[in-house]
């Protein structure tokens, strides 16, 4: 094989094409013989051979999670290119293989044809001098195959390319030299024209005949010019003759006679063509095809793995091995995180948001637990926190042992409502005296019940009643009913305090009073 040329390797299934490439790339150790690649023996200097080697295997070997660009970047870096050169390689092969729309797509999302394109790009990238392509166009549609052909032809400069294929037209078009294998041995090698001339059957005269065509008459006409001519095929409306290449000198005269008598002979049209590569391949491999099929070995359970060349491999251990493993895991984690940035964001935001909340709630719970069973501070039951409140009071028992500061001082302009059954009610008089001594505003209802009066007041002055009517009292004989507004806090003990002081001072003097704390 020569530089700046494409050598095509042809052969039937099991002929040894893939095995040959495996030996040339060091995947399998040859049982005998050797090969010299770029001046290096594959048996003794495989590491030097691989420095300039690129391989596209028969089956795709891709990383599912890497994108098209990342594959080319990864293998270019393995081959020693710097960052600028790697970027140029990515742009070159993405453009040549028409993979721009899939530049950042993961390989597992690519179609079979695109995966083959990517495998070829991996083999070509890194400025590989020796490129081996094992059936690179398998499974590709005609348009994609044609695009790949164009790329291979453009990239053959300064390279030696070995390509295996099952497509004869591909071999005929791409191959500067074509090698045909059969039975594990190289049968022939040469240019397409050379092989056709040496192994071909010559020319083919193909006619399109009518139903009234008499084949024997056509043959008799041709025998005038080529005595030993015979019918090759006579199928349907197609009639074919094989013409020897050394008889080309009589073709002009023979075809002129055929043209003049074509209507009488029942021939619609005719044409002449050179031997195809398909015929050359069939002729060369005919003697070995059936034998190879009978003797084909079946490889199961990876039995061929034992033939992999590992003698030249070098192992690392200790700190170097640990460093390689750490960097590989770090880069893998970086790639995964780069593609799943939302997961990284959630993983960091949730702790930032919820950890302070958890600490605050925990601190509150701990504080409450620590204060459990401790006496709470005194709360003065006053009207200070309210603006003009109105309060009603309920009667409490006289033996209440709880104390709370219960005065009207905190309220702004509170109004105390009083009803009584008579002017000389002792409790009423004393209750009124207490309020007058404190300069409280008194609303004295002389008629109807407390309920009716309050309903009337509420209907007319809703806001006034809600804000300023804090407590009240109803007197009927020895019975006192305390009234309170249930909106302000601590209004019941305030109402109770005034009623109890009225009773106390009615039986003692004004100097005696009850102060709830």
Coordinates of C-alpha atoms in Angstrom, one line a residue:
X1 CA 0.0 0.0 0.0
X2 CA 1.2 3.5 -0.9
X3 CA 0.8 7.0 0.5
X4 CA -1.9 9.2 -1.1
X5 CA -3.8 6.1 -2.3
X6 CA -6.8 4.2 -1.2
X7 CA -6.5 0.4 -1.2
X8 CA -9.8 -1.5 -1.2
X9 CA -9.9 -5.0 0.3
X10 CA -12.6 -7.2 -1.3
X11 CA -13.6 -10.7 -0.2
X12 CA -16.6 -12.8 0.5
X13 CA -17.9 -13.3 4.1
X14 CA -15.2 -15.0 6.2
X15 CA -12.4 -14.3 3.7
X16 CA -10.3 -12.7 6.4
X17 CA -10.7 -8.9 5.8
X18 CA -11.5 -8.0 9.4
X19 CA -8.9 -10.4 10.7
X20 CA -6.3 -8.8 8.5
X21 CA -7.2 -5.3 9.8
X22 CA -7.1 -6.6 13.4
X23 CA -3.6 -8.0 12.9
X24 CA -2.4 -4.7 11.3
X25 CA -3.8 -2.7 14.2
X26 CA -2.4 -5.0 16.9
X27 CA -5.8 -6.4 18.1
X28 CA -4.8 -9.9 17.1
X29 CA -1.2 -11.3 17.0
X30 CA -0.4 -12.9 13.7
X31 CA 0.4 -16.7 13.9
X32 CA 3.1 -16.3 11.3
X33 CA 4.6 -13.6 9.1
X34 CA 4.5 -9.9 9.8
X35 CA 3.8 -6.5 8.3
X36 CA 5.8 -3.3 8.2
X37 CA 3.7 -0.1 8.8
X38 CA 5.5 3.2 8.4
X39 CA 8.8 1.4 8.9
X40 CA 7.7 -0.3 12.1
X41 CA 7.2 -4.1 12.5
X42 CA 3.7 -4.8 13.9
X43 CA 5.1 -7.7 16.0
X44 CA 7.8 -5.7 17.8
X45 CA 6.9 -2.0 17.5
X46 CA 3.1 -1.9 17.7
X47 CA 3.2 1.2 20.0
X48 CA 5.0 3.2 17.3
X49 CA 2.6 1.9 14.7
X50 CA -0.4 3.1 16.7
X51 CA 1.0 6.6 17.0
X52 CA -0.1 7.4 13.4
X53 CA -3.0 4.8 13.2
X54 CA -6.7 5.4 12.9
X55 CA -9.3 2.6 12.8
X56 CA -13.0 2.5 12.0
X57 CA -14.1 -1.0 13.1
X58 CA -16.9 -3.0 11.6
X59 CA -19.1 -2.3 14.6
X60 CA -19.6 1.1 16.1
X61 CA -17.6 1.6 19.3
X62 CA -19.0 4.9 20.7
X63 CA -19.7 6.4 24.1
X64 CA -23.5 6.7 24.4
X65 CA -23.3 9.8 26.6
X66 CA -20.7 11.7 24.5
X67 CA -21.7 14.1 21.7
X68 CA -20.3 14.1 18.2
X69 CA -18.0 17.0 18.9
X70 CA -16.8 15.4 22.2
X71 CA -15.9 12.1 20.4
X72 CA -13.7 13.9 17.9
X73 CA -12.2 16.0 20.7
X74 CA -11.5 12.9 22.9
X75 CA -9.8 10.9 20.2
X76 CA -7.9 13.9 18.8
X77 CA -6.5 14.5 22.2
X78 CA -5.5 10.9 22.5
X79 CA -3.5 11.4 19.3
X80 CA -1.6 14.3 20.7
X81 CA -3.3 17.4 19.2
X82 CA -3.5 20.7 21.1
X83 CA -6.7 22.6 21.8
X84 CA -6.5 24.8 18.7
X85 CA -5.8 21.8 16.4
X86 CA -8.6 19.9 18.0
X87 CA -11.2 22.6 17.4
X88 CA -10.1 22.7 13.7
X89 CA -10.5 18.9 13.5
X90 CA -14.0 19.1 14.9
X91 CA -15.1 21.8 12.5
X92 CA -13.5 20.0 9.5
X93 CA -15.1 16.6 10.0
X94 CA -18.5 17.9 11.2
X95 CA -18.6 20.0 8.0
X96 CA -17.3 17.2 5.7
X97 CA -19.7 14.6 7.0
X98 CA -22.7 16.9 7.2
X99 CA -23.1 16.4 10.9
X100 CA -23.4 20.1 11.9
X101 CA -27.1 19.7 13.1
X102 CA -25.9 16.8 15.3
X103 CA -22.7 18.5 16.6
X104 CA -23.9 18.5 20.2
X105 CA -26.2 15.4 20.0
X106 CA -25.3 12.4 22.1
X107 CA -24.2 9.4 20.0
X108 CA -27.0 7.2 21.4
X109 CA -29.5 9.5 19.6
X110 CA -27.8 9.2 16.2
X111 CA -29.1 7.0 13.4
X112 CA -27.1 4.0 12.2
X113 CA -25.7 6.0 9.2
X114 CA -24.7 8.9 11.3
X115 CA -22.9 6.6 13.7
X116 CA -20.9 5.2 10.8
X117 CA -20.0 8.7 9.8
X118 CA -18.8 9.5 13.3
X119 CA -16.7 6.3 13.4
X120 CA -15.0 7.3 10.2
X121 CA -14.4 10.8 11.6
X122 CA -12.8 9.2 14.7
X123 CA -10.5 7.2 12.5
X124 CA -9.5 10.2 10.4
X125 CA -9.1 12.8 13.1
X126 CA -5.8 13.5 14.8
X127 CA -4.1 13.6 11.4
X128 CA -3.7 9.8 11.3
X129 CA -1.3 8.8 8.6
X130 CA -2.5 5.2 8.4
X131 CA -6.3 4.8 8.3
X132 CA -8.2 1.5 8.2
X133 CA -11.9 1.5 7.5
X134 CA -13.7 -1.8 7.9
X135 CA -16.9 -1.6 5.9
X136 CA -17.5 2.1 6.7
X137 CA -20.6 2.5 4.5
X138 CA -22.5 -0.5 5.8
X139 CA -26.1 0.4 6.6
X140 CA -25.9 3.9 5.0
X141 CA -28.4 5.2 2.4
X142 CA -27.1 6.1 -1.1
X143 CA -26.9 9.9 -0.4
X144 CA -24.9 9.4 2.8
X145 CA -22.7 6.8 1.2
X146 CA -21.9 9.3 -1.6
X147 CA -21.1 12.0 0.9
X148 CA -18.7 9.7 2.7
X149 CA -17.0 8.7 -0.5
X150 CA -16.3 12.4 -1.3
X151 CA -14.9 12.9 2.2
X152 CA -12.6 9.9 1.9
X153 CA -11.3 11.0 -1.5
X154 CA -10.6 14.5 -0.1
X155 CA -8.8 13.2 2.9
X156 CA -6.5 10.6 1.2
X157 CA -3.8 13.2 0.7
X158 CA -0.7 12.4 2.9
X159 CA -2.5 9.3 4.1
X160 CA -2.5 5.6 3.4
X161 CA -6.0 4.3 3.5
X162 CA -7.1 0.7 3.6
X163 CA -10.8 0.1 3.1
X164 CA -12.9 -3.0 3.1
X165 CA -16.3 -3.2 1.5
X166 CA -19.0 -5.4 -0.1
X167 CA -20.0 -2.8 -2.6
X168 CA -18.3 -3.4 -6.0
X169 CA -19.2 0.1 -7.3
X170 CA -17.6 1.5 -4.1
X171 CA -14.4 -0.4 -4.7
X172 CA -14.4 0.5 -8.4
X173 CA -14.9 4.2 -7.6
X174 CA -12.6 4.7 -4.6
X175 CA -9.9 2.2 -5.1
X176 CA -6.6 3.3 -6.5
X177 CA -5.6 -0.4 -5.9
X178 CA -8.0 -3.2 -5.3
X179 CA -7.0 -6.4 -3.4
X180 CA -9.2 -9.5 -3.5
X181 CA -9.0 -12.1 -0.7
X182 CA -10.4 -15.6 -0.7
X183 CA -9.8 -18.4 1.8
X184 CA -7.7 -16.1 4.0
X185 CA -5.2 -15.5 1.2
X186 CA -4.6 -12.6 -1.1
X187 CA -5.6 -13.7 -4.6
X188 CA -4.8 -10.6 -6.6
X189 CA -4.0 -6.9 -6.3
X190 CA -4.0 -4.1 -8.8
X191 CA -5.9 -1.2 -10.3
X192 CA -9.5 -1.6 -11.4
X193 CA -8.5 -1.5 -15.1
X194 CA -5.7 -4.1 -14.6
X195 CA -8.0 -6.5 -12.8
X196 CA -10.8 -6.2 -15.3
X197 CA -8.3 -6.8 -18.1
X198 CA -6.7 -9.8 -16.4
X199 CA -9.7 -11.5 -14.8
X200 CA -12.6 -10.1 -16.8
X201 CA -14.5 -11.9 -19.5
X202 CA -14.0 -9.0 -22.0
X203 CA -17.0 -7.1 -23.4
X204 CA -20.7 -7.8 -23.1
X205 CA -23.1 -7.3 -26.1
X206 CA -26.6 -6.8 -24.6
X207 CA -29.7 -6.8 -26.9
X208 CA -33.3 -6.0 -26.3
X209 CA -35.2 -8.4 -28.6
X210 CA -38.8 -8.7 -29.7
X211 CA -40.9 -11.9 -29.4
X212 CA -40.4 -12.7 -33.1
X213 CA -36.7 -12.6 -32.7
X214 CA -34.9 -15.8 -33.8
X215 CA -31.7 -16.1 -31.6
X216 CA -30.0 -18.5 -34.0
X217 CA -30.2 -16.0 -36.9
X218 CA -28.7 -13.3 -34.7
X219 CA -25.9 -15.7 -33.6
X220 CA -25.2 -16.6 -37.2
X221 CA -24.8 -13.0 -38.2
X222 CA -22.3 -12.4 -35.4
X223 CA -20.3 -15.6 -36.2
X224 CA -19.4 -14.0 -39.5
X225 CA -17.2 -11.6 -37.6
X226 CA -16.4 -13.7 -34.5
X227 CA -16.6 -17.4 -35.3
X228 CA -16.5 -18.7 -31.7
X229 CA -19.1 -16.4 -30.3
X230 CA -21.7 -18.0 -28.0
X231 CA -24.9 -16.9 -26.2
X232 CA -24.1 -16.0 -22.6
X233 CA -27.7 -15.5 -21.4
X234 CA -31.1 -15.5 -23.0
X235 CA -33.7 -14.4 -20.4
X236 CA -37.0 -12.8 -21.3
X237 CA -36.4 -10.0 -23.8
X238 CA -32.6 -9.7 -23.0
X239 CA -30.0 -11.5 -25.0
X240 CA -26.3 -11.3 -24.0
X241 CA -23.1 -12.3 -25.8
X242 CA -19.6 -12.2 -24.4
X243 CA -17.0 -10.7 -26.7
X244 CA -13.3 -11.4 -26.2
X245 CA -11.2 -8.3 -25.7
X246 CA -8.7 -9.2 -28.5
X247 CA -11.5 -9.1 -31.0
X248 CA -12.3 -5.4 -30.5
X249 CA -11.0 -4.6 -34.0
X250 CA -14.1 -6.2 -35.7
X251 CA -16.6 -4.5 -33.3
X252 CA -17.2 -1.6 -35.6
X253 CA -18.0 -3.7 -38.7
X254 CA -20.0 -6.2 -36.7
X255 CA -22.2 -3.6 -35.0
X256 CA -22.8 -1.8 -38.4
X257 CA -24.1 -5.0 -39.9
X258 CA -26.3 -5.6 -36.8
X259 CA -27.7 -2.1 -37.0
X260 CA -28.7 -2.6 -40.6
X261 CA -30.4 -5.9 -40.0
X262 CA -31.8 -5.3 -36.5
X263 CA -35.4 -4.8 -37.7
X264 CA -35.5 -8.0 -39.7
X265 CA -33.8 -9.9 -36.9
X266 CA -36.3 -8.7 -34.3
X267 CA -33.8 -6.6 -32.2
X268 CA -35.1 -3.3 -30.7
X269 CA -31.8 -2.0 -29.4
X270 CA -28.4 -3.1 -28.3
X271 CA -25.4 -1.9 -26.3
X272 CA -21.9 -3.0 -25.4
X273 CA -20.1 -2.7 -22.0
X274 CA -16.9 -3.6 -20.4
X275 CA -16.6 -6.3 -17.7
X276 CA -17.7 -5.1 -14.3
X277 CA -15.9 -5.5 -11.0
X278 CA -18.6 -7.9 -9.9
X279 CA -17.6 -10.3 -12.6
X280 CA -13.9 -10.0 -11.6
X281 CA -14.7 -10.6 -8.0
X282 CA -16.8 -13.7 -8.8
X283 CA -14.2 -15.1 -11.1
X284 CA -11.4 -14.7 -8.6
X285 CA -13.3 -16.0 -5.6
X286 CA -15.3 -18.8 -7.4
X287 CA -12.9 -21.5 -6.4
X288 CA -12.7 -20.6 -2.7
X289 CA -16.3 -19.5 -1.9
X290 CA -17.8 -22.9 -1.1
X291 CA -14.7 -24.2 0.6
X292 CA -14.6 -21.1 2.9
X293 CA -18.3 -21.6 3.8
X294 CA -17.7 -25.2 4.7
X295 CA -14.6 -24.5 6.8
X296 CA -15.9 -21.3 8.4
X297 CA -15.1 -21.1 12.1
X298 CA -17.7 -19.9 14.6
X299 CA -16.4 -17.7 17.3
X300 CA -18.5 -18.0 20.5
X301 CA -18.1 -16.7 24.1
X302 CA -15.2 -14.4 23.2
X303 CA -12.9 -17.3 22.4
X304 CA -10.8 -15.0 20.1
X305 CA -10.0 -12.7 23.0
X306 CA -7.0 -14.8 23.9
X307 CA -5.4 -13.7 20.6
X308 CA -5.4 -10.0 21.6
X309 CA -1.9 -8.7 21.8
X310 CA -1.2 -7.5 25.3
X311 CA 2.5 -8.2 25.5
X312 CA 3.4 -4.6 24.6
X313 CA 1.0 -3.1 27.1
X314 CA 2.4 -1.2 30.1
X315 CA 0.7 -1.0 33.4
X316 CA 0.7 1.8 36.0
X317 CA 0.2 1.5 39.7
X318 CA 0.6 3.4 42.9
X319 CA 0.1 7.1 43.0
X320 CA 0.1 7.4 39.1
X321 CA -2.8 4.9 38.9
X322 CA -4.7 6.7 41.6
X323 CA -4.1 10.1 39.8
X324 CA -5.4 8.7 36.5
X325 CA -8.5 7.3 38.2
X326 CA -9.2 10.5 40.1
X327 CA -8.9 12.7 37.0
X328 CA -11.1 10.3 34.9
X329 CA -13.8 10.3 37.6
X330 CA -13.5 14.1 38.0
X331 CA -13.9 14.7 34.2
X332 CA -16.8 12.3 34.0
X333 CA -18.6 14.0 36.9
X334 CA -17.9 17.4 35.2
X335 CA -19.5 16.2 32.0
X336 CA -22.5 14.8 33.7
X337 CA -23.0 18.0 35.8
X338 CA -22.5 20.1 32.7
X339 CA -25.5 18.4 31.0
X340 CA -27.7 18.3 34.1
X341 CA -27.1 21.8 35.5
X342 CA -30.7 22.0 36.8
X343 CA -30.0 19.1 39.1
X344 CA -26.9 20.8 40.4
X345 CA -28.9 24.0 41.0
X346 CA -31.6 22.1 42.9
X347 CA -29.0 20.2 45.0
X348 CA -27.5 23.5 46.1
X349 CA -30.6 25.7 46.5
X350 CA -32.6 23.2 48.6
X351 CA -30.0 23.2 51.4
X352 CA -29.5 27.0 51.2
X353 CA -33.2 27.6 51.6
X354 CA -34.3 24.9 54.0
X355 CA -31.3 24.5 56.4
X356 CA -31.8 28.0 58.0
X357 CA -35.6 27.3 58.3
X358 CA -34.8 24.0 60.0
X359 CA -32.4 25.6 62.4
X360 CA -34.9 28.4 63.3
X361 CA -37.7 25.9 63.9
X362 CA -35.4 23.7 65.9
X363 CA -34.3 26.6 68.0
X364 CA -37.9 27.6 68.7
X365 CA -38.8 24.1 69.8
X366 CA -35.8 23.9 72.1
X367 CA -36.6 27.3 73.6
X368 CA -40.2 26.2 74.3
X369 CA -39.0 22.9 75.8
X370 CA -36.6 24.8 78.1
X371 CA -39.3 27.2 79.3
X372 CA -41.8 24.5 80.0
X373 CA -42.9 24.6 83.7
X374 CA -41.4 28.1 84.3
X375 CA -43.7 30.8 85.7
X376 CA -44.7 33.3 83.0
X377 CA -44.1 37.0 83.7
X378 CA -47.0 39.1 85.1
X379 CA -49.4 40.6 82.5
X380 CA -51.1 43.8 83.6
X381 CA -54.8 43.6 82.6
X382 CA -55.2 47.2 81.5
X383 CA -56.7 49.0 78.6
X384 CA -53.4 50.7 77.5
X385 CA -52.9 48.7 74.3
X386 CA -56.3 49.6 72.9
X387 CA -57.7 52.8 71.3
X388 CA -61.1 53.8 72.8
X389 CA -62.2 50.2 73.6
X390 CA -65.7 49.2 75.0
X391 CA -65.7 46.2 77.3
X392 CA -68.3 44.0 79.0
X393 CA -67.6 41.8 82.1
X394 CA -68.7 38.4 83.3
X395 CA -69.0 37.5 87.0
X396 CA -66.2 35.5 88.5
X397 CA -66.0 33.6 91.8
X398 CA -64.9 35.4 94.9
X399 CA -62.2 32.8 95.8
X400 CA -60.3 33.2 92.6
X401 CA -56.6 33.0 93.5
X402 CA -55.3 34.4 90.2
X403 CA -54.3 38.1 90.2
X404 CA -54.2 40.4 87.2
X405 CA -53.9 44.2 87.0
X406 CA -57.4 45.2 85.9
X407 CA -58.1 48.9 85.5
X408 CA -59.5 51.2 82.8
X409 CA -56.4 53.4 82.8
X410 CA -54.8 52.0 79.5
X411 CA -58.0 52.6 77.5
X412 CA -58.6 55.9 75.6
X413 CA -61.8 57.6 76.8
X414 CA -63.5 54.4 77.8
X415 CA -67.3 54.5 78.4
X416 CA -68.9 52.4 81.1
X417 CA -72.5 51.6 80.8
X418 CA -74.7 51.1 83.9
X419 CA -78.3 50.1 84.4
X420 CA -80.1 49.8 87.7
X421 CA -83.5 49.2 89.0
X422 CA -83.5 52.1 91.5
X423 CA -81.5 55.2 92.4
X424 CA -80.9 54.1 95.9
X425 CA -79.4 50.7 95.0
X426 CA -76.3 50.7 97.2
X427 CA -74.2 48.7 94.8
X428 CA -75.1 51.0 91.9
X429 CA -74.3 54.2 94.0
X430 CA -70.9 52.8 95.0
X431 CA -70.1 51.6 91.4
X432 CA -70.9 55.0 90.1
X433 CA -68.8 56.7 92.8
X434 CA -65.8 54.6 91.8
X435 CA -66.0 55.7 88.2
X436 CA -66.5 59.3 89.1
X437 CA -63.4 59.3 91.3
X438 CA -61.4 58.0 88.3
X439 CA -63.0 60.6 86.0
X440 CA -64.5 58.0 83.8
X441 CA -67.2 58.8 81.2
X442 CA -70.4 57.1 82.2
X443 CA -73.3 56.1 79.9
X444 CA -76.3 55.8 82.3
X445 CA -79.2 53.9 80.8
X446 CA -82.3 54.8 82.8
X447 CA -84.8 52.7 80.9
X448 CA -85.0 49.3 79.3
X449 CA -82.5 46.5 79.7
X450 CA -78.8 46.5 79.1
X451 CA -79.3 44.3 76.1
X452 CA -81.8 46.6 74.3
X453 CA -79.8 49.7 75.1
X454 CA -76.6 48.2 73.7
X455 CA -78.3 46.9 70.6
X456 CA -79.7 50.4 70.0
X457 CA -76.2 52.0 70.5
X458 CA -74.6 49.4 68.3
X459 CA -77.0 50.0 65.5
X460 CA -76.5 53.8 65.6
X461 CA -72.8 54.0 66.5
X462 CA -71.2 50.7 65.5
X463 CA -67.6 52.0 65.5
X464 CA -68.0 53.9 68.8
X465 CA -69.4 50.9 70.6
X466 CA -66.6 48.6 69.3
X467 CA -63.8 51.0 70.2
X468 CA -65.0 52.7 73.4
X469 CA -67.6 50.6 75.2
X470 CA -65.3 48.4 77.3
X471 CA -67.3 47.3 80.4
X472 CA -70.7 47.7 81.9
X473 CA -72.9 46.5 84.8
X474 CA -76.6 45.8 85.5
X475 CA -77.9 46.2 89.0
X476 CA -81.1 44.5 90.2
X477 CA -81.5 44.3 94.0
X478 CA -78.5 42.4 95.3
X479 CA -77.6 41.0 91.9
X480 CA -74.9 42.6 89.7
X481 CA -74.5 41.6 86.1
X482 CA -71.1 42.6 84.6
X483 CA -70.8 43.2 80.9
X484 CA -67.7 43.1 78.7
X485 CA -66.6 43.6 75.1
X486 CA -65.1 40.4 73.9
X487 CA -62.8 42.0 71.3
X488 CA -60.1 43.6 73.7
X489 CA -57.9 41.2 75.6
X490 CA -58.2 40.9 79.4
X491 CA -61.6 42.7 79.5
X492 CA -63.4 40.2 81.7
X493 CA -61.1 40.7 84.8
X494 CA -61.4 44.5 84.4
X495 CA -65.2 44.3 84.5
X496 CA -65.1 41.9 87.4
X497 CA -62.7 44.2 89.3
X498 CA -65.1 47.1 89.2
X499 CA -68.1 45.0 90.3
X500 CA -66.3 43.5 93.2
X501 CA -64.9 46.9 94.4
X502 CA -68.5 48.2 94.4
X503 CA -69.6 45.4 96.6
X504 CA -66.6 45.7 98.9
X505 CA -66.9 49.5 99.4
X506 CA -70.6 49.2 100.0
X507 CA -69.8 47.2 103.1
X508 CA -66.7 49.0 104.2
X509 CA -65.2 52.4 103.3
X510 CA -63.9 53.9 100.1
X511 CA -60.3 53.2 101.2
X512 CA -60.8 49.5 100.6
X513 CA -60.5 48.1 97.1
X514 CA -59.5 45.0 95.2
X515 CA -56.7 45.3 92.7
X516 CA -56.3 42.2 90.5
X517 CA -52.8 41.4 89.4

